[in-house]
Short mmCIF file of C-alpha atoms and ligand atoms in Angstrom, two decimals:
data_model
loop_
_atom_site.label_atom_id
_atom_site.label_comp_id
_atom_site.label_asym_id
_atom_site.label_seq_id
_atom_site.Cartn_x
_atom_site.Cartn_y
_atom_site.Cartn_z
CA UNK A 1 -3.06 -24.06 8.54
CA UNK A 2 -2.22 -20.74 9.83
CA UNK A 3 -1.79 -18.21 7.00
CA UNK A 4 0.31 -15.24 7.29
CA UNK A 5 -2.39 -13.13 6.74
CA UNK A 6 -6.28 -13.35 6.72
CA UNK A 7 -9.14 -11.00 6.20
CA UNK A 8 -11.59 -10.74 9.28
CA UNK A 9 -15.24 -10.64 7.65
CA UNK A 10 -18.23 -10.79 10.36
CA UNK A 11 -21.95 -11.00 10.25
CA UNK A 12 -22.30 -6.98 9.79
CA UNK A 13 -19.85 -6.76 6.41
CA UNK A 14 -22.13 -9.65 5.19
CA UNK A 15 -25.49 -7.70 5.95
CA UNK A 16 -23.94 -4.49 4.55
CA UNK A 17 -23.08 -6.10 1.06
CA UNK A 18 -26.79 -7.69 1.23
CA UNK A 19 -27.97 -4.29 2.04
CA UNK A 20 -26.18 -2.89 -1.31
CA UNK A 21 -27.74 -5.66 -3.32
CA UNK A 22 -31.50 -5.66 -2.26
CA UNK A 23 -31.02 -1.47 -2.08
CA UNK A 24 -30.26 -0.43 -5.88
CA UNK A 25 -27.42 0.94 -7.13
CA UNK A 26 -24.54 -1.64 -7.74
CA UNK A 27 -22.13 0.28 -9.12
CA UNK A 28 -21.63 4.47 -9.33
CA UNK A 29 -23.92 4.80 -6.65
CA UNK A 30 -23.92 6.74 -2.99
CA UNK A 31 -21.90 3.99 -0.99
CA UNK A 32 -18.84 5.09 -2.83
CA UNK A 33 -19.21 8.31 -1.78
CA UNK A 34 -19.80 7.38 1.95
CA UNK A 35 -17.02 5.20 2.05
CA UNK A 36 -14.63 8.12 -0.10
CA UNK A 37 -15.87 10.57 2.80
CA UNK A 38 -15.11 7.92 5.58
CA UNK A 39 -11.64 7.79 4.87
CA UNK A 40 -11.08 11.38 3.69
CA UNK A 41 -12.31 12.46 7.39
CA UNK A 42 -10.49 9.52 9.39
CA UNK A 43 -7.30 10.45 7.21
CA UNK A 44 -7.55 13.90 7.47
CA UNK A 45 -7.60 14.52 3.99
CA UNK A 46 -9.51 16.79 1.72
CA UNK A 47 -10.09 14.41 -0.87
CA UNK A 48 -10.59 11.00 -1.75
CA UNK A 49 -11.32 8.89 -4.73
CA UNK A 50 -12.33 4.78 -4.47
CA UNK A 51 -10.58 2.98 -7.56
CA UNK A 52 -10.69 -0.81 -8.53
CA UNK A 53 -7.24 -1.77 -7.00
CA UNK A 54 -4.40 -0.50 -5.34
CA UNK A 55 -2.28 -0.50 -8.42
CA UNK A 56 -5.15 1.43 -10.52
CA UNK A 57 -4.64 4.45 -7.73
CA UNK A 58 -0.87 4.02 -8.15
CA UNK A 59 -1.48 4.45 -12.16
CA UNK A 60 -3.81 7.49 -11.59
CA UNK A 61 -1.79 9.05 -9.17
CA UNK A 62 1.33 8.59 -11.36
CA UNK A 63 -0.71 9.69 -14.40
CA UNK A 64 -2.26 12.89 -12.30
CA UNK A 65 1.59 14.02 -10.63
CA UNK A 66 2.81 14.16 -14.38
CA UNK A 67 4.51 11.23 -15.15
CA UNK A 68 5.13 10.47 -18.99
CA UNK A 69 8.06 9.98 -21.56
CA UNK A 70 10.79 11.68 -20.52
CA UNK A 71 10.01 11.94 -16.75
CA UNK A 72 11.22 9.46 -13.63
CA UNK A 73 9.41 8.18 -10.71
CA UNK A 74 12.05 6.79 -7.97
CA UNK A 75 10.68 4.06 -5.46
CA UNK A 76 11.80 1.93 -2.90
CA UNK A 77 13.53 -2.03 -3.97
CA UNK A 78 11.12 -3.35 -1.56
CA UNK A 79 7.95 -3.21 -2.62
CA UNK A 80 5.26 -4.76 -4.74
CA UNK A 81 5.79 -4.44 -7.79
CA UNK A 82 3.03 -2.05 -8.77
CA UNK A 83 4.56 0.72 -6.73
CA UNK A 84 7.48 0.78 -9.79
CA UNK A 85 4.99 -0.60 -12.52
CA UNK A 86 2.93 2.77 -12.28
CA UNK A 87 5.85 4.82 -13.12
CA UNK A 88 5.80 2.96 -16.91
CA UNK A 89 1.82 2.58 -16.97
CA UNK A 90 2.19 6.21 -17.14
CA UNK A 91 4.91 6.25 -19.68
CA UNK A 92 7.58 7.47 -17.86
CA UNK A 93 10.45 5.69 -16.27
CA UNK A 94 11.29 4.14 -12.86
CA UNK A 95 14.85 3.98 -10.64
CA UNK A 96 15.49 2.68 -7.25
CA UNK A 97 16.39 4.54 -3.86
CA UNK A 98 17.94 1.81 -1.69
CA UNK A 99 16.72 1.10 1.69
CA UNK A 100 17.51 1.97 5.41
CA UNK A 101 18.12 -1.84 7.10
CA UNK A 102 17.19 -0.60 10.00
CA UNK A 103 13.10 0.28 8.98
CA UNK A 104 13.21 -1.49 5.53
CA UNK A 105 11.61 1.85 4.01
CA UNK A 106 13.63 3.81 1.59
CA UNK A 107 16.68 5.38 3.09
CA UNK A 108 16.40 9.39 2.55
CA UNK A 109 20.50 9.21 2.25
CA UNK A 110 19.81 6.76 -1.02
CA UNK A 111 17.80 8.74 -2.25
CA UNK A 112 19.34 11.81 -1.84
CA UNK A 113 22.10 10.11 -4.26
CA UNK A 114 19.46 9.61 -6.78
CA UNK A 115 17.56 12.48 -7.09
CA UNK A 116 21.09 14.25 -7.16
CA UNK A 117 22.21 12.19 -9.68
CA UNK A 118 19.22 12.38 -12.19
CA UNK A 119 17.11 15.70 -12.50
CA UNK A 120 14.79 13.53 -14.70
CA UNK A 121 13.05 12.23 -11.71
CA UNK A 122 9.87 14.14 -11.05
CA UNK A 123 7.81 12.23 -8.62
CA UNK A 124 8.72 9.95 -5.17
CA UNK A 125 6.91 7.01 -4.09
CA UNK A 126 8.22 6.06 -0.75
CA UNK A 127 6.43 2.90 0.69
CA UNK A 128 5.48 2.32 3.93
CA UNK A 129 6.58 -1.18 4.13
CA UNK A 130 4.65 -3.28 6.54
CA UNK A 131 2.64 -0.38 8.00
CA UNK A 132 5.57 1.45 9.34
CA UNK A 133 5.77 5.06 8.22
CA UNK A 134 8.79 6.16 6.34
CA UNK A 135 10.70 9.57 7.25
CA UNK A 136 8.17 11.84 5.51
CA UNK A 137 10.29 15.24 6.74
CA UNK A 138 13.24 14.35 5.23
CA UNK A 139 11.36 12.49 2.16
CA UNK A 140 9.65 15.71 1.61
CA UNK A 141 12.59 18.17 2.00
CA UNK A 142 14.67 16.04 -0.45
CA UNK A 143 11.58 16.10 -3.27
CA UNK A 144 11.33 19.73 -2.99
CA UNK A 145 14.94 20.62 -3.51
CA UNK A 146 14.59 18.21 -6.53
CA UNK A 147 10.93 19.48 -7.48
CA UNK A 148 9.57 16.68 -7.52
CA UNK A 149 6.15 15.34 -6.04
CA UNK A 150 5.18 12.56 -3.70
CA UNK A 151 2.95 10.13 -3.71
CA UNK A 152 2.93 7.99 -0.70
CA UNK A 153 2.40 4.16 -1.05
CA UNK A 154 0.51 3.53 2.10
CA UNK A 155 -0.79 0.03 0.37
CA UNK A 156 0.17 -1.21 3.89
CA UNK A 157 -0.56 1.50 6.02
CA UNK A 158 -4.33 2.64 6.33
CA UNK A 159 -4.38 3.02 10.42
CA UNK A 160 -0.77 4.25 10.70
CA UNK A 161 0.37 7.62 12.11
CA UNK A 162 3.69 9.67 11.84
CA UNK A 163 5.53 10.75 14.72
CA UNK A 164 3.74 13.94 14.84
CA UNK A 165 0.47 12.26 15.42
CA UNK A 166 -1.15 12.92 11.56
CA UNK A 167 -2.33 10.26 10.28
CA UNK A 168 -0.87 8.35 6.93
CA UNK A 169 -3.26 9.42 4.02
CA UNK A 170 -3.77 13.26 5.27
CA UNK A 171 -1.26 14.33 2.67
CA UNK A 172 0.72 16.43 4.67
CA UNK A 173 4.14 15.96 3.14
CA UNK A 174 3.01 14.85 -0.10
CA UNK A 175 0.61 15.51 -2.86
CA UNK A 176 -0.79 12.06 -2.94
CA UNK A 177 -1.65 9.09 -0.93
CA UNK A 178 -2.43 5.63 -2.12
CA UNK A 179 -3.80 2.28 -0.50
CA UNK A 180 -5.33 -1.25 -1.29
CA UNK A 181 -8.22 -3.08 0.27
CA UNK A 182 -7.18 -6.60 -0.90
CA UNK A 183 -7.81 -8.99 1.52
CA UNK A 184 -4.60 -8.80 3.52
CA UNK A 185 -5.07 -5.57 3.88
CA UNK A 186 -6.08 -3.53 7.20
CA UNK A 187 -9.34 -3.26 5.49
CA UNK A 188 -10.71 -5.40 2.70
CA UNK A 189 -12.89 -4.64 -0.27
CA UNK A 190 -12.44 -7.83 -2.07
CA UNK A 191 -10.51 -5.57 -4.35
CA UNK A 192 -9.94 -2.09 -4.56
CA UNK A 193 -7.81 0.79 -3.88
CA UNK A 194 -8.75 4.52 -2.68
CA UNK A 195 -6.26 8.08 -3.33
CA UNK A 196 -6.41 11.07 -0.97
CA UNK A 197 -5.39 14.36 -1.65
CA UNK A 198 -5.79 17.79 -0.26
CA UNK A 199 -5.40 19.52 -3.74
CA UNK A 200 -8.37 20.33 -5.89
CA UNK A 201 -7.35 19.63 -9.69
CA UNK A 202 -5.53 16.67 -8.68
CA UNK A 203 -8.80 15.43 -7.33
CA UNK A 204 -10.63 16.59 -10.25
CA UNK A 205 -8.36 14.71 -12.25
CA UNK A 206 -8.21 11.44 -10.80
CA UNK A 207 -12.24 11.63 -10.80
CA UNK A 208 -11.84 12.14 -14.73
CA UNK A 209 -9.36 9.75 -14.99
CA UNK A 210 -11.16 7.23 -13.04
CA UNK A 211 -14.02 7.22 -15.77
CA UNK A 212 -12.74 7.18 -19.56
CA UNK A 213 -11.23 10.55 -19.28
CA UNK A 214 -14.83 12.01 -18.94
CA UNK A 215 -15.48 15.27 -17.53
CA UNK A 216 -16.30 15.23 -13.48
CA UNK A 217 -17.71 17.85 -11.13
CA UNK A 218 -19.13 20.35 -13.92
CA UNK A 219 -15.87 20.76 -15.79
CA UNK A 220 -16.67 23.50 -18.20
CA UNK A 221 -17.69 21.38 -21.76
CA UNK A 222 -15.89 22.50 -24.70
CA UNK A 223 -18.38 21.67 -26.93
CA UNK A 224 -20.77 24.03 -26.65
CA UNK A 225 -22.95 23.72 -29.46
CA UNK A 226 -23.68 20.25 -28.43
CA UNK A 227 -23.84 20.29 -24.54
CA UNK A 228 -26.68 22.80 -24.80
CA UNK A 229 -29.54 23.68 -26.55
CA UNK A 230 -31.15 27.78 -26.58
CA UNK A 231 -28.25 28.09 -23.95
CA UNK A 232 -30.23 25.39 -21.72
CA UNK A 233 -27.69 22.45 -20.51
CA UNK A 234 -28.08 19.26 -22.29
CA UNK A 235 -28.89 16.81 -19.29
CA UNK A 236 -27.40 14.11 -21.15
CA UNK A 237 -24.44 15.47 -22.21
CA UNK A 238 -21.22 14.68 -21.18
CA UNK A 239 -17.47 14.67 -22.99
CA UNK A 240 -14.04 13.29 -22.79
CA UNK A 241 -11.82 15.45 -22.72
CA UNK A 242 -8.65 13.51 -21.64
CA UNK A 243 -7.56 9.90 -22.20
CA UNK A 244 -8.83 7.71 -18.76
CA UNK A 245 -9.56 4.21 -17.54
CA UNK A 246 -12.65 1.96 -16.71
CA UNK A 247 -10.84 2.14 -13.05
CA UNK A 248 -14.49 2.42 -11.12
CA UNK A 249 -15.44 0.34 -7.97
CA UNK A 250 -18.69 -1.05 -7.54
CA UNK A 251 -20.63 -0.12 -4.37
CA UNK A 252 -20.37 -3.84 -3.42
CA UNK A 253 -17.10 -3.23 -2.84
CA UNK A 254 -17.92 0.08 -1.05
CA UNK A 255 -20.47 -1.42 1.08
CA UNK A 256 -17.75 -4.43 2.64
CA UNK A 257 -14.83 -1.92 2.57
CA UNK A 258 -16.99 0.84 4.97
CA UNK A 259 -18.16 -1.91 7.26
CA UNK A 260 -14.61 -3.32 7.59
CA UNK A 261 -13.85 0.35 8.42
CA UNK A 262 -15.63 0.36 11.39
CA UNK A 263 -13.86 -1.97 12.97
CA UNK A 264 -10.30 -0.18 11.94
CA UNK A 265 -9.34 1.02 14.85
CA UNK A 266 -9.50 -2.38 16.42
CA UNK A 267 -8.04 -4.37 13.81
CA UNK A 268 -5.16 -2.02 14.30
CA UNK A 269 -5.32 -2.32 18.06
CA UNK A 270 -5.31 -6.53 17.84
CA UNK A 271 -2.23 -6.04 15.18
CA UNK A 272 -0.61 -3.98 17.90
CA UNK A 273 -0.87 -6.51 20.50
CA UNK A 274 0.54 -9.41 18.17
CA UNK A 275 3.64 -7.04 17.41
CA UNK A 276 4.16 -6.78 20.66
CA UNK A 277 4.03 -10.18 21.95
CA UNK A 278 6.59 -11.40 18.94
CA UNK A 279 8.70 -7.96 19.90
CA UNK A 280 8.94 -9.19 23.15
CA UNK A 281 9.43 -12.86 22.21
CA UNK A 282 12.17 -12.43 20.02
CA UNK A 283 14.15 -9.78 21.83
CA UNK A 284 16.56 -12.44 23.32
CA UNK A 285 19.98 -11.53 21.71
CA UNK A 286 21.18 -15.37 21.60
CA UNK A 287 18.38 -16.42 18.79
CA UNK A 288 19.50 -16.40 15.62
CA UNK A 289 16.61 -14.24 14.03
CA UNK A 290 15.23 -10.45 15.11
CA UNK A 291 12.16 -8.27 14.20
CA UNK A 292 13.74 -6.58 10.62
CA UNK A 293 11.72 -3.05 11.59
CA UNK A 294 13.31 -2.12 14.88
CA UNK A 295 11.47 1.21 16.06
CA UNK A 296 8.21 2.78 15.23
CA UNK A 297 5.94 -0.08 16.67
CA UNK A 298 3.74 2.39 17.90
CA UNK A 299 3.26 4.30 14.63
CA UNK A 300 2.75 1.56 12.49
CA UNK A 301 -0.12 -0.51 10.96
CA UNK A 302 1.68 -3.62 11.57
CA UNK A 303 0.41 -5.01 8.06
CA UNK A 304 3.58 -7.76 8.03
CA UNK A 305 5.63 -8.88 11.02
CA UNK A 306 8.98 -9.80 9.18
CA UNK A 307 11.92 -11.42 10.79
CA UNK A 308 15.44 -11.31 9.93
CA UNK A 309 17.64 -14.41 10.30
CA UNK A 310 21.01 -15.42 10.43
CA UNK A 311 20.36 -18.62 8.05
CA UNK A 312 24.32 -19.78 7.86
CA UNK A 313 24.59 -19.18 12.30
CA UNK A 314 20.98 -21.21 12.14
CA UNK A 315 22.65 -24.16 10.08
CA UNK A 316 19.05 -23.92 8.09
CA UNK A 317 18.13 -22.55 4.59
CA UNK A 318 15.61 -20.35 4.31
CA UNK A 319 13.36 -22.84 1.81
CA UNK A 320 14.29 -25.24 5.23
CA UNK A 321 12.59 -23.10 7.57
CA UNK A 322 9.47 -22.79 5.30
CA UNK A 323 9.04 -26.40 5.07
CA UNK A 324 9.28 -27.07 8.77
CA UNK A 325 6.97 -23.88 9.97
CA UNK A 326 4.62 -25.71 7.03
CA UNK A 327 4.89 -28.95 8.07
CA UNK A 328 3.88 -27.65 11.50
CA UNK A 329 0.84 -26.05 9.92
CA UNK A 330 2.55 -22.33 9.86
CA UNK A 331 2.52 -20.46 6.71
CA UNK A 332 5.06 -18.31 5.91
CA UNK A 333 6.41 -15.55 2.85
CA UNK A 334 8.81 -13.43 1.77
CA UNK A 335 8.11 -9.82 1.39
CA UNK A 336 9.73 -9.31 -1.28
CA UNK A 337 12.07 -9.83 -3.97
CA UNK A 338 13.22 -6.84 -5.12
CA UNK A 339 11.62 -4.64 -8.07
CA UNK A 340 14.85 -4.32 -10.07
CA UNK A 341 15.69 -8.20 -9.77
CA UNK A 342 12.25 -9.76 -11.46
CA UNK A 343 13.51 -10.45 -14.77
CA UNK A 344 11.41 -7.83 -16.50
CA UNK A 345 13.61 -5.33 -14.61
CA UNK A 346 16.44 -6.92 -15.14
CA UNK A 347 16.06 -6.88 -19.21
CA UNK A 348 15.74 -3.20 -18.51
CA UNK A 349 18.85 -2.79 -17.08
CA UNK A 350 18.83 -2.57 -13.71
CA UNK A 351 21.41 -4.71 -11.45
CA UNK A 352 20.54 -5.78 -7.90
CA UNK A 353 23.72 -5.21 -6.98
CA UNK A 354 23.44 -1.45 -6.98
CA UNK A 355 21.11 -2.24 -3.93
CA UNK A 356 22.89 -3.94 -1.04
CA UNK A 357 21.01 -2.97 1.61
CA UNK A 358 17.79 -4.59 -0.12
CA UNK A 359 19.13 -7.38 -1.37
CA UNK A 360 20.87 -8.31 2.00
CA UNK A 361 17.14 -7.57 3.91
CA UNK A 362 15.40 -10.06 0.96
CA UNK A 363 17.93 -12.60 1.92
CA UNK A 364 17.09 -12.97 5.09
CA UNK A 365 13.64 -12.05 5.28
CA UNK A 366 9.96 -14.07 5.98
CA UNK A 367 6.96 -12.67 7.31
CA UNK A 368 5.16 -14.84 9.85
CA UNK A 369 1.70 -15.06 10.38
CA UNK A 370 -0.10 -11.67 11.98
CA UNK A 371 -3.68 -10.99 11.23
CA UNK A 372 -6.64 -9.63 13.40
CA UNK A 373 -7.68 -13.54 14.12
CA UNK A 374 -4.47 -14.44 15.16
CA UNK A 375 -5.75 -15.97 19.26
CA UNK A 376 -3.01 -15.94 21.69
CA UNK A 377 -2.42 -19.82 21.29
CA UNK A 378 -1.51 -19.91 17.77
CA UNK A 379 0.77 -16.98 18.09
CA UNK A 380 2.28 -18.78 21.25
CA UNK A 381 2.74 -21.97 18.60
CA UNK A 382 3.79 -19.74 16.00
CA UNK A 383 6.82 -18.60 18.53
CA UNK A 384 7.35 -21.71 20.25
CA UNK A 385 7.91 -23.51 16.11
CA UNK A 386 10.14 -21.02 15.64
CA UNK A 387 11.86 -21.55 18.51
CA UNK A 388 12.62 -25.02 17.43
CA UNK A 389 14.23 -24.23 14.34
CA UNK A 390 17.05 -23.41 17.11
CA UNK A 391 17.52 -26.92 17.53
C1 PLP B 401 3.12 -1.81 -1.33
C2 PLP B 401 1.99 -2.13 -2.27
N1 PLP B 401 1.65 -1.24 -3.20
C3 PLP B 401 0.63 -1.46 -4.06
C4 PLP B 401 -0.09 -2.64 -4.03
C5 PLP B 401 -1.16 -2.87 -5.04
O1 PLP B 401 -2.41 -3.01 -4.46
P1 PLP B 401 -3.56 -3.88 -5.16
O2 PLP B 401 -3.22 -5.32 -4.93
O3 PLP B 401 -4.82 -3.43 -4.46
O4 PLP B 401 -3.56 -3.52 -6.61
C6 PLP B 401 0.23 -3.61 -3.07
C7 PLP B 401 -0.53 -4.86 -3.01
O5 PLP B 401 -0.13 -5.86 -2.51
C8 PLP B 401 1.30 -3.35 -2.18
O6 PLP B 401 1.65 -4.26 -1.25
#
């Protein structure tokens, strides 16, 4: 079978992990750090903190830009759901900015409407769906007029760069950015997520929050009679001062994730190539299916390739064209049903409806396969099965 995507783990990221578990510290130990300061510098961030998931960063993050009852974070339709889920871990609540069909991220006219519409909204999670940066300039103009924050869902876009050349993750336009080093991820930790941030209390925050709430980084205690004794600091002593999570990674994790790192820029590279070859195989106008993201090749991380089809000019159903890529051994998925039409959303209120442009792009959406061990053969099968669904 050929999945639609695959982690790449080689003799090195094995070694590494066996390294971490003959060395000493399992968890809360240096590798965390190292692989923190590894993406801080390749980001171009000032901060960085390692958490246990992707969804974990998104809660912190949420948590840390001041979401909480009374407060909105908006988000894009088409997404995971955890980039909308944070906005009610953190107590607050979530609304929808529809998206541009012509990148699948979140249109900045959409949300324009919203944030105009609700002055409740206080923080803006655009996603950059598939790896392809969203329009952070106009993103971040918007949020400002609105004052709200941004925290950028780059879940699927660790290796990605905006137009002018910074890379996703240094934080330029926003206060926060998130990823995820599941395995179908650019990198993989098993699991695990990571935050940057250029802003000092916000990292000092997510490190507290991280850990039960317990102070980081010698925060000043507010106990004093108990954190030291004849004016002498208690080396034992530490507090919590605010209410966090058990949210920590374990330097296993660290150890896999920072040799998988080292072989970024190439996994990009290989993703690159792969877009490419289906950009250029699927460019004639007479098929009845076209790359969804249409621009931006060169910026992106390529995490998905998605196609858009014309199922009623193919004379196939969607559920069809699974079963015969499957049947040829091709794996395929759609990414995604949107947030606000899984029933939990929809018993809060929210109606697809109010998001054509989404719902249209989930219609006709599936991902085919694209992953660093994709070989030029099985991509050429991949094509030429796809190909026959013209029949
Ligand atoms: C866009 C997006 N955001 C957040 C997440 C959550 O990441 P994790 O699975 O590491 O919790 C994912 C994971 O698939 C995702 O695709």
């Amino acid at each position: 079978m050929i999945p639609y995507g695959k982690h790449h783990i080689d003799e090195e990221d094995i070694q590494a992990v066996v390294s971490v578990l003959r060395g000493g510290a399992l968890t809360q130990g240096p590798t965390i750090e190292s692989f923190e300061q590894a993406i801080a510098h390749y980001v171009g961030a000032r901060y960085a903190v390692a958490v246990s998931s992707g969804t974990a960063a998104l809660h912190l993050a949420a948590l840390a830009a001041g979401i909480g009852p009374g407060t909105k974070l908006v988000t894009s339709p088409i997404t995971f759901i955890a980039s909308a889920n944070a906005g009610l871990y953190a107590g607050g609540d979530v609304v929808f900015a529809d998206i541009d069909p012509q990148t699948v991220n979140m249109s900045p006219s959409c949300l324009e409407k919203v944030l105009k519409a609700d002055p409740a909204i206080k923080v803006v999670v655009p996603v950059h769906f598939a790896g392809l940066p969203c329009d952070m300039p106009a993103i971040k103009s918007l949020a400002d007029t609105a004052e709200a924050v941004i925290i950028e869902d780059a879940a699927h876009a660790l290796g990605a760069t905006y137009p002018d050349g910074h890379r996703v993750g240094s934080c330029i336009n926003s206060l926060m950015t998130i990823f995820s080093f599941h395995p179908v991820k650019a990198i993989a930790a098993g699991e695990g997520g990571m935050i940057t941030t250029n802003d000092e209390n916000i990292y000092r925050k997510l490190l507290r929050l991280r850990s039960h709430g317990i102070n980081k980084l010698n925060d000043e205690f507010q106990l004093a009679e108990q954190s030291s004794t004849n004016g002498e600091l208690n080396a034992w002593y530490y507090e919590m001062q605010e209410l966090g999570f058990h949210y920590r990674i374990t330097d296993i994790q660290c150890a896999l994730a920072l040799s998988q790192f080292k072989k970024l820029d190439s996994f990009i590279e290989k993703r690159r190539e792969i877009a490419t070859r289906y950009d250029l195989a699927f460019r004639d106008k007479s098929i009845n299916f076209k790359p969804a993201q249409l621009s931006g090749g060169s910026q992106s991380a390529h995490h998905l390739y998605v196609l858009r089809f014309d199922f009623d000019a193919l004379g196939l159903s969607r559920n069809d064209c699974i079963k015969r890529l499957r049947g040829a051994g091709i794996v395929t998925q759609v990414h995604y049903l949107p947030v606000p039409m899984h029933p939990y959303y929809r018993n809060l209120g929210f109606n697809p409806l109010d998001y054509p442009n989404s719902v249209s792009y989930y219609q006709e959406s599936l991902s085919i396969p694209m992953y660093f061990d994709l070989s030029n053969n099985q991509q050429n099968f991949v094509i030429n099965e796809l190909f026959k669904l013209q029949k």
